[in-house]
Coordinates of C-alpha atoms in Angstrom, one line a residue:
X33 CA -21.8 -24.7 -21.3
X34 CA -18.6 -24.3 -23.4
X35 CA -18.9 -20.5 -23.4
X36 CA -19.6 -20.4 -19.6
X37 CA -16.6 -22.7 -19.0
X38 CA -14.4 -20.5 -21.2
X39 CA -15.4 -17.4 -19.3
X40 CA -14.7 -19.1 -15.9
X41 CA -11.3 -20.2 -17.2
X42 CA -10.5 -16.7 -18.4
X43 CA -11.5 -15.2 -15.0
X44 CA -9.4 -17.8 -13.2
X45 CA -6.3 -17.0 -15.2
X46 CA -7.0 -13.3 -14.9
X47 CA -7.3 -13.6 -11.1
X48 CA -4.0 -15.4 -10.9
X49 CA -2.2 -12.8 -13.1
X50 CA -3.8 -9.9 -11.2
X51 CA -2.0 -10.8 -8.0
X52 CA 1.4 -11.2 -9.6
X53 CA 2.2 -7.4 -9.8
X54 CA 1.6 -7.1 -6.0
X55 CA 3.9 -10.0 -5.2
X56 CA 6.6 -8.7 -7.6
X57 CA 6.4 -5.2 -6.2
X58 CA 6.9 -6.3 -2.6
X59 CA 9.8 -8.6 -3.5
X60 CA 11.6 -6.0 -5.7
X61 CA 11.2 -3.2 -3.2
X62 CA 12.3 -5.5 -0.4
X63 CA 9.6 -4.0 1.9
X64 CA 5.9 -4.1 2.4
X65 CA 5.9 -0.3 3.3
X66 CA 2.7 1.4 2.5
X67 CA 0.6 -1.7 3.1
X68 CA -1.6 -1.7 6.2
X69 CA -1.1 -4.8 8.4
X70 CA -4.8 -4.7 9.2
X71 CA -5.6 -4.8 5.5
X72 CA -3.6 -8.0 5.3
X73 CA -5.3 -9.4 8.4
X74 CA -8.8 -8.7 7.2
X75 CA -8.1 -9.7 3.6
X76 CA -6.6 -13.1 4.5
X77 CA -9.3 -14.0 6.9
X78 CA -12.0 -12.8 4.4
X79 CA -10.4 -15.0 1.7
X80 CA -10.3 -18.0 4.1
X81 CA -14.0 -17.5 5.0
X82 CA -15.0 -17.0 1.4
X83 CA -13.2 -20.2 0.2
X84 CA -14.7 -22.3 3.0
X85 CA -18.1 -20.8 2.2
X86 CA -18.2 -21.8 -1.4
X87 CA -16.8 -25.3 -0.5
X88 CA -19.7 -25.9 1.8
X89 CA -22.6 -24.5 -0.3
X90 CA -25.0 -27.2 -1.4
X91 CA -24.5 -26.4 -5.1
X92 CA -20.7 -26.7 -4.8
X93 CA -21.0 -30.0 -2.9
X94 CA -23.3 -31.3 -5.7
X95 CA -20.7 -30.2 -8.3
X96 CA -17.9 -32.0 -6.5
X97 CA -20.0 -35.2 -6.1
X98 CA -20.8 -35.2 -9.8
X99 CA -17.1 -35.5 -10.6
X100 CA -17.3 -39.2 -9.7
X101 CA -19.7 -39.7 -12.7
X102 CA -18.2 -37.2 -15.1
X103 CA -15.1 -37.1 -17.3
X104 CA -12.1 -35.1 -16.2
X105 CA -12.8 -32.1 -18.4
X106 CA -16.4 -31.9 -17.4
X107 CA -15.5 -32.2 -13.7
X108 CA -13.0 -29.4 -14.0
X109 CA -15.6 -27.2 -15.8
X110 CA -18.0 -27.8 -13.0
X111 CA -15.7 -26.8 -10.2
X112 CA -14.1 -23.8 -11.8
X113 CA -16.2 -21.5 -9.6
X114 CA -14.7 -23.2 -6.5
X115 CA -11.2 -22.9 -8.1
X116 CA -11.6 -19.2 -8.5
X117 CA -12.1 -18.6 -4.8
X118 CA -9.3 -21.2 -4.1
X119 CA -6.8 -19.3 -6.3
X120 CA -7.8 -16.0 -4.6
X121 CA -7.2 -17.6 -1.1
X122 CA -3.8 -19.0 -2.2
X123 CA -2.6 -15.7 -3.7
X124 CA -3.7 -13.5 -0.8
X125 CA -2.1 -16.0 1.6
X126 CA 1.1 -15.7 -0.3
X127 CA 0.9 -11.9 0.0
X128 CA 0.3 -12.3 3.7
X129 CA 3.5 -14.4 3.9
X130 CA 5.4 -11.7 1.9
X131 CA 4.2 -9.0 4.3
X132 CA 5.6 -10.9 7.3
X133 CA 8.9 -11.5 5.6
X134 CA 9.4 -7.9 4.4
X135 CA 7.6 -5.9 7.1
X136 CA 10.9 -4.3 8.2
X137 CA 12.0 -1.1 6.3
X138 CA 15.7 -1.7 7.1
X139 CA 15.8 -4.5 4.5
X140 CA 14.3 -2.4 1.7
X141 CA 15.8 -1.9 -1.7
X142 CA 14.5 1.6 -2.1
X143 CA 16.1 5.0 -1.0
X144 CA 15.2 6.0 2.6
X145 CA 13.5 9.2 1.4
X146 CA 10.9 7.1 -0.5
X147 CA 9.8 5.3 2.7
X148 CA 6.9 6.9 4.4
X149 CA 5.8 6.5 8.1
X150 CA 7.2 4.1 10.5
X151 CA 7.6 0.3 10.0
X152 CA 5.1 -1.9 11.8
X153 CA 6.4 -3.2 15.1
X154 CA 7.2 -6.9 15.4
X155 CA 4.4 -7.2 17.9
X156 CA 2.0 -6.0 15.2
X157 CA 3.3 -8.5 12.7
X158 CA 3.1 -11.3 15.3
X159 CA -0.5 -10.3 16.1
X160 CA -1.5 -10.4 12.4
X161 CA 0.1 -13.8 11.9
X162 CA -1.4 -15.2 15.1
X163 CA -5.0 -14.0 14.4
X164 CA -4.8 -15.2 10.8
X165 CA -3.6 -18.7 11.7
X166 CA -6.1 -19.0 14.6
X167 CA -9.0 -18.0 12.3
X168 CA -8.0 -20.5 9.7
X169 CA -7.6 -23.3 12.3
X170 CA -11.0 -22.5 13.8
X171 CA -12.7 -22.7 10.4
X172 CA -11.1 -26.0 9.7
X173 CA -12.0 -27.5 13.1
X174 CA -15.7 -26.4 13.1
X175 CA -16.1 -27.5 9.4
X176 CA -14.6 -30.9 10.0
X177 CA -16.8 -31.5 13.0
X178 CA -20.0 -30.6 11.1
X179 CA -19.0 -32.6 8.1
X180 CA -18.1 -35.7 10.2
X181 CA -21.4 -35.7 12.2
X182 CA -23.4 -34.9 9.2
X183 CA -25.1 -32.0 10.9
X184 CA -28.0 -30.2 9.2
X185 CA -26.4 -27.0 10.4
X186 CA -23.7 -27.3 7.7
X187 CA -25.7 -24.9 5.4
X188 CA -26.1 -22.4 8.2
X189 CA -22.4 -22.6 8.9
X190 CA -21.7 -22.0 5.2
X191 CA -23.9 -19.0 5.2
X192 CA -22.3 -17.7 8.4
X193 CA -18.9 -18.0 6.7
X194 CA -20.2 -16.1 3.7
X195 CA -21.5 -13.4 5.9
X196 CA -18.2 -13.2 7.8
X197 CA -16.3 -13.0 4.6
X198 CA -18.6 -10.2 3.3
X199 CA -18.2 -8.2 6.5
X200 CA -14.4 -8.6 6.6
X201 CA -14.1 -7.8 2.9
X202 CA -16.3 -4.7 3.4
X203 CA -14.1 -3.3 6.1
X204 CA -10.7 -4.6 4.9
X205 CA -10.1 -1.6 2.6
X206 CA -10.8 1.1 5.3
X207 CA -7.4 0.7 7.1
X208 CA -5.6 0.6 3.7
X209 CA -7.4 3.7 2.4
X210 CA -6.5 5.5 5.6
X211 CA -2.9 4.3 5.4
X212 CA -2.5 5.5 1.8
X213 CA -4.2 8.8 2.6
X214 CA -2.0 9.4 5.6
X215 CA 1.3 8.6 3.8
X216 CA 0.2 10.4 0.6
X217 CA 2.0 7.9 -1.5
X218 CA 1.5 4.3 -2.8
X219 CA 4.4 2.6 -1.3
X220 CA 4.5 -1.2 -2.0
X221 CA 0.8 -1.2 -3.0
X222 CA 0.4 -2.3 -6.6
X223 CA -1.6 0.0 -8.9
X224 CA -1.5 -2.5 -11.8
X225 CA -3.0 -5.2 -9.5
X226 CA -5.9 -2.9 -8.6
X227 CA -6.4 -1.9 -12.2
X228 CA -7.0 -5.5 -13.1
X229 CA -8.9 -6.5 -10.0
X230 CA -11.4 -3.7 -9.8
X231 CA -13.2 -4.3 -13.1
X232 CA -12.4 -8.0 -12.7
X233 CA -14.2 -8.0 -9.3
X234 CA -17.4 -6.8 -10.8
X235 CA -17.1 -9.4 -13.6
X236 CA -16.3 -12.1 -11.1
X237 CA -19.3 -11.2 -9.0
X238 CA -21.5 -11.4 -12.1
X239 CA -20.1 -14.9 -13.0
X240 CA -20.9 -16.2 -9.5
X241 CA -24.4 -14.7 -9.6
X242 CA -25.0 -16.5 -13.0
X243 CA -23.9 -19.7 -11.4
X244 CA -25.4 -19.5 -7.9
X245 CA -28.3 -17.0 -8.4
X246 CA -29.7 -15.0 -5.5
X247 CA -29.2 -18.0 -3.2
X248 CA -25.5 -17.5 -3.4
X249 CA -25.6 -13.8 -2.4
X250 CA -23.1 -14.6 0.4
X251 CA -20.5 -15.6 -2.3
X252 CA -20.9 -13.0 -5.1
X253 CA -21.8 -10.2 -2.7
X254 CA -18.2 -10.4 -1.3
X255 CA -16.7 -9.5 -4.7
X256 CA -19.3 -6.8 -5.4
X257 CA -18.5 -5.0 -2.2
X258 CA -14.7 -5.6 -2.5
X259 CA -14.6 -4.2 -6.1
X260 CA -16.4 -1.1 -5.0
X261 CA -14.0 -0.4 -2.1
X262 CA -11.0 -1.3 -4.2
X263 CA -12.1 1.2 -6.8
X264 CA -12.0 3.9 -4.2
X265 CA -8.5 2.9 -3.1
X266 CA -7.4 2.8 -6.7
X267 CA -8.5 6.3 -7.4
X268 CA -6.7 7.5 -4.3
X269 CA -3.5 5.7 -5.3
X270 CA -3.5 7.0 -8.9
X271 CA -4.0 10.5 -7.6
X272 CA -0.9 10.4 -5.3
X273 CA 1.2 8.6 -7.9
X274 CA 0.4 11.2 -10.6
X275 CA 1.2 14.0 -8.1
X276 CA 4.5 12.3 -7.1
X277 CA 5.6 12.1 -10.7
X278 CA 4.7 15.7 -11.4
X279 CA 6.8 16.8 -8.4
X280 CA 9.7 14.6 -9.5
X281 CA 9.5 16.1 -13.0
X282 CA 9.4 19.6 -11.7
X283 CA 12.4 18.9 -9.4
X284 CA 14.4 17.8 -12.4
X285 CA 13.6 20.8 -14.5
X286 CA 16.4 23.3 -15.1
X287 CA 16.5 26.8 -16.5
X288 CA 18.7 28.1 -19.4
X289 CA 21.7 28.3 -17.0
X290 CA 21.3 24.6 -16.0
X291 CA 20.1 25.5 -12.5
X292 CA 17.2 23.7 -10.8
X293 CA 13.9 25.3 -11.7
X294 CA 11.6 24.3 -8.9
X295 CA 10.7 27.4 -6.8
X296 CA 7.2 26.1 -6.1
X297 CA 8.5 23.0 -4.3
X298 CA 8.8 22.8 -0.5
X299 CA 12.5 23.5 0.5
X300 CA 14.5 20.5 1.8
X301 CA 15.2 22.2 5.1
X302 CA 13.7 25.3 6.6
X303 CA 15.5 27.3 9.3
X304 CA 13.7 29.1 12.1
X305 CA 13.5 32.2 10.1
X306 CA 11.7 30.4 7.3
X307 CA 14.8 30.4 5.0
X308 CA 15.9 27.2 3.3
X309 CA 19.4 25.8 2.9
X310 CA 19.4 26.3 -0.9
X311 CA 19.9 30.0 -0.4
X312 CA 23.6 31.1 -0.5
X313 CA 25.2 31.7 2.9
X314 CA 26.6 34.9 4.4
X315 CA 29.9 34.9 2.5
X316 CA 28.6 34.0 -0.9
X317 CA 30.1 36.5 -3.3
X318 CA 27.8 38.4 -5.7
X319 CA 24.5 37.2 -4.3
X320 CA 22.7 38.8 -7.2
X321 CA 23.9 36.0 -9.4
X322 CA 21.8 33.6 -7.4
X323 CA 18.6 35.6 -7.8
X324 CA 16.2 35.7 -10.7
X325 CA 14.3 38.6 -9.3
X326 CA 14.4 41.2 -6.5
X327 CA 12.3 39.1 -4.2
X328 CA 14.8 36.2 -4.3
X329 CA 17.7 38.7 -3.8
X330 CA 15.9 40.1 -0.7
X331 CA 15.6 36.5 0.6
X332 CA 19.3 35.9 0.1
X333 CA 20.3 39.1 1.9
X334 CA 17.9 38.1 4.8
X335 CA 19.6 34.7 5.0
X336 CA 23.1 36.4 5.1
X337 CA 22.0 38.7 7.9
X338 CA 20.5 35.8 9.8
X339 CA 23.7 33.8 9.5
X340 CA 25.7 36.8 10.7
X341 CA 23.5 37.2 13.8
X342 CA 23.8 33.4 14.6
X343 CA 27.6 33.3 14.1
X344 CA 29.4 32.1 17.3
X345 CA 33.0 31.8 16.0
X346 CA 35.0 35.0 16.7
X347 CA 37.1 34.6 13.6
X348 CA 34.0 34.9 11.5
X349 CA 32.2 37.6 13.5
X350 CA 32.2 41.1 12.0
X351 CA 35.5 42.7 13.1
X352 CA 36.7 39.3 14.5
X353 CA 40.5 38.9 15.0
X354 CA 40.7 35.1 14.7
X355 CA 41.4 34.3 18.3
X356 CA 39.3 32.1 20.6
X357 CA 38.7 34.8 23.3
X358 CA 35.1 35.8 23.3
X359 CA 35.3 38.3 26.1
X360 CA 34.1 41.6 24.7
X361 CA 36.5 43.6 27.0
X362 CA 39.5 41.6 26.1
X363 CA 38.4 41.6 22.5
X364 CA 38.2 45.4 22.5
X365 CA 41.6 45.7 24.3
X366 CA 43.3 43.5 21.8
X367 CA 41.9 45.6 19.0
X368 CA 43.3 48.8 20.6

């Protein structure tokens, strides 16, 4: 019993710590950019259903009832499994609140170029908040009625909540996986949180299975499914984060002359002719000094020719006399 209690306590502390990186990342960045609003909606409602499920299971009700006859330490040890789901619900609800506070990109503390996609509309944030609160209120009302009347359908309601939690948990990562894949970067999603929670989810599912057995499938099954989906998201996030760091490192590389050494990177701005704004313009002297090889020199000359064809200021046109008259006849007469 002591070893089992110690393992439950360790998991409880680890669960609490695992959510802290996500909370800190949203607060420090000042935005929930990169986090899908539907991931928040499904995750919060799933956590609510899961917490209500374990509270209503017969084994959990028995553990709580035994607290009247047990000492404080023994009572706490008996309800640690319930506390684990309670902590998860509290933490995810706090992340839900942070999402609503920081859903606008305009209040972020990160450079604009690091923000991907468009910020969720206020209507979306309002919808997420409304559905989450309505779901929680419905669970409380139905549960209270069944407990008050002593309905034999309480166990069926508990199993229904567990099934609902499992379904919501199973699909909650799909919108987040899609969002991360579309943005091609992590945003405010916390990789350290997922690194802790993914293996911890499998461990948590095992601890609930040891406590509830096959009869508690609706409780431990949630975490088994969630850990699997979170592992997929973690792999995707790590891949994009490593790729972003490689690109940043390549962009900061310089050659022996101190010039940026990143020809493989996509140019910042491409003109219609496919030339980027890092190539010297038409009147750059000695274009060969900007080129490392003949191919780059040819691109510079092409850029200069393109600039000359696009020039609309007479002073700068070939043979221009520096006056504002653009009439070719007058221009030719003035030259004669």
